[in-house]
Short mmCIF file of C-alpha atoms in Angstrom, two decimals:
data_model
loop_
_atom_site.label_atom_id
_atom_site.label_comp_id
_atom_site.label_asym_id
_atom_site.label_seq_id
_atom_site.Cartn_x
_atom_site.Cartn_y
_atom_site.Cartn_z
CA UNK A 1077 46.56 -20.89 -5.36
CA UNK A 1078 46.89 -18.50 -8.27
CA UNK A 1079 49.12 -18.96 -11.22
CA UNK A 1080 51.45 -16.17 -10.01
CA UNK A 1081 51.83 -17.86 -6.60
CA UNK A 1082 52.67 -21.18 -8.35
CA UNK A 1083 55.32 -19.48 -10.43
CA UNK A 1084 56.71 -17.70 -7.40
CA UNK A 1085 56.84 -20.95 -5.45
CA UNK A 1086 58.75 -22.68 -8.24
CA UNK A 1087 61.19 -19.81 -8.62
CA UNK A 1088 61.86 -19.56 -4.88
CA UNK A 1089 62.19 -23.37 -4.47
CA UNK A 1090 65.09 -23.41 -7.02
CA UNK A 1091 67.07 -20.64 -5.32
CA UNK A 1092 69.07 -23.04 -3.13
CA UNK A 1093 69.89 -25.15 -6.15
CA UNK A 1094 71.19 -22.18 -8.10
CA UNK A 1095 73.22 -20.95 -5.21
CA UNK A 1096 74.83 -24.36 -4.73
CA UNK A 1097 75.53 -24.60 -8.51
CA UNK A 1098 77.06 -21.17 -8.56
CA UNK A 1099 79.29 -21.96 -5.64
CA UNK A 1100 80.40 -25.18 -7.29
CA UNK A 1101 81.12 -23.22 -10.61
CA UNK A 1102 83.07 -20.59 -8.74
CA UNK A 1103 85.22 -23.26 -7.01
CA UNK A 1104 85.81 -25.39 -10.08
CA UNK A 1105 85.76 -23.06 -13.03
CA UNK A 1106 85.89 -19.45 -11.72
CA UNK A 1107 83.80 -16.39 -11.25
CA UNK A 1108 83.52 -15.62 -14.92
CA UNK A 1109 81.65 -18.96 -15.59
CA UNK A 1110 79.45 -18.39 -12.58
CA UNK A 1111 78.44 -14.92 -13.97
CA UNK A 1112 77.60 -16.63 -17.25
CA UNK A 1113 75.59 -19.21 -15.32
CA UNK A 1114 73.62 -16.35 -13.71
CA UNK A 1115 72.99 -14.70 -17.15
CA UNK A 1116 71.86 -18.02 -18.44
CA UNK A 1117 69.14 -18.15 -15.87
CA UNK A 1118 67.87 -14.82 -17.28
CA UNK A 1119 69.23 -12.71 -14.41
CA UNK A 1120 71.58 -9.81 -14.27
CA UNK A 1121 74.67 -10.95 -12.28
CA UNK A 1122 76.39 -8.88 -9.67
CA UNK A 1123 78.59 -6.19 -11.34
CA UNK A 1124 82.35 -6.63 -11.00
CA UNK A 1125 85.44 -6.45 -13.17
CA UNK A 1126 87.20 -9.70 -13.90
CA UNK A 1127 90.43 -8.06 -14.92
CA UNK A 1128 90.98 -4.93 -12.91
CA UNK A 1129 93.84 -5.09 -10.34
CA UNK A 1130 92.71 -2.83 -7.59
CA UNK A 1131 91.60 -3.26 -4.02
CA UNK A 1132 88.06 -2.08 -4.96
CA UNK A 1133 87.86 -4.47 -7.92
CA UNK A 1134 88.92 -7.36 -5.66
CA UNK A 1135 86.29 -6.38 -3.11
CA UNK A 1136 83.67 -6.35 -5.82
CA UNK A 1137 84.73 -9.75 -7.08
CA UNK A 1138 84.55 -11.05 -3.48
CA UNK A 1139 81.13 -9.60 -3.02
CA UNK A 1140 79.90 -11.11 -6.35
CA UNK A 1141 81.16 -14.53 -5.15
CA UNK A 1142 79.23 -14.21 -1.91
CA UNK A 1143 76.08 -13.03 -3.71
CA UNK A 1144 76.06 -15.81 -6.33
CA UNK A 1145 76.58 -18.40 -3.54
CA UNK A 1146 73.71 -16.92 -1.42
CA UNK A 1147 70.19 -18.61 -1.70
CA UNK A 1148 68.51 -15.44 -0.46
CA UNK A 1149 70.14 -13.44 -3.25
CA UNK A 1150 68.83 -15.95 -5.74
CA UNK A 1151 65.48 -16.10 -4.21
CA UNK A 1152 64.88 -12.31 -4.43
CA UNK A 1153 66.01 -12.09 -8.01
CA UNK A 1154 64.13 -15.13 -9.10
CA UNK A 1155 60.97 -13.87 -7.42
CA UNK A 1156 61.31 -10.53 -9.17
CA UNK A 1157 61.86 -12.22 -12.54
CA UNK A 1158 58.83 -14.54 -11.95
CA UNK A 1159 56.55 -11.52 -11.34
CA UNK A 1160 57.95 -9.61 -14.35
CA UNK A 1161 57.56 -12.71 -16.62
CA UNK A 1162 53.99 -13.25 -15.38
CA UNK A 1163 53.07 -9.65 -15.99
CA UNK A 1164 54.63 -9.76 -19.50
CA UNK A 1165 52.49 -12.87 -20.35
CA UNK A 1166 49.38 -11.24 -18.85
CA UNK A 1167 49.88 -8.13 -21.09
CA UNK A 1168 50.63 -10.15 -24.15
CA UNK A 1169 47.52 -12.30 -23.71
CA UNK A 1170 45.35 -9.16 -23.02
CA UNK A 1171 44.44 -10.35 -19.53
CA UNK A 1172 45.91 -7.36 -17.74
CA UNK A 1173 43.20 -4.67 -18.09
CA UNK A 1174 45.35 -1.80 -16.58
CA UNK A 1175 49.06 -1.16 -15.93
CA UNK A 1176 49.14 -4.23 -13.68
CA UNK A 1177 47.18 -7.50 -13.52
CA UNK A 1178 44.74 -8.12 -10.70
CA UNK A 1179 46.90 -11.02 -9.45
CA UNK A 1180 50.07 -8.99 -9.34
CA UNK A 1181 48.18 -6.11 -7.69
CA UNK A 1182 46.97 -8.46 -4.93
CA UNK A 1183 50.44 -9.95 -4.55
CA UNK A 1184 52.03 -6.52 -4.05
CA UNK A 1185 49.22 -5.46 -1.75
CA UNK A 1186 49.76 -8.54 0.40
CA UNK A 1187 53.46 -7.95 0.51
CA UNK A 1188 52.83 -4.45 1.88
CA UNK A 1189 54.03 -2.69 -1.28
CA UNK A 1190 52.29 0.13 -3.22
#
């Protein structure tokens, strides 16, 4: 198993834990703290206004709560972050000979991406 696959496995396995933690934070402390928790994990949280008083703002807050409590949402974002972090380390160490490392190229190829 490659280093990238190891990192992806770790990131994906923690998705459920983060979703459960977010759901607990939302119910006990509120959405603002759950958004901060997401930022603390190095991810951009769902966009929503915490103060606006409109039907659209309420819908976006509701959507953000659902997203933060969803393990699949966390899995996708943690996967993307793991690949980006891996690529950054590859470039910094000089191991990526082109615009993308060989491991990341193979990963995207296997995933059916270009």
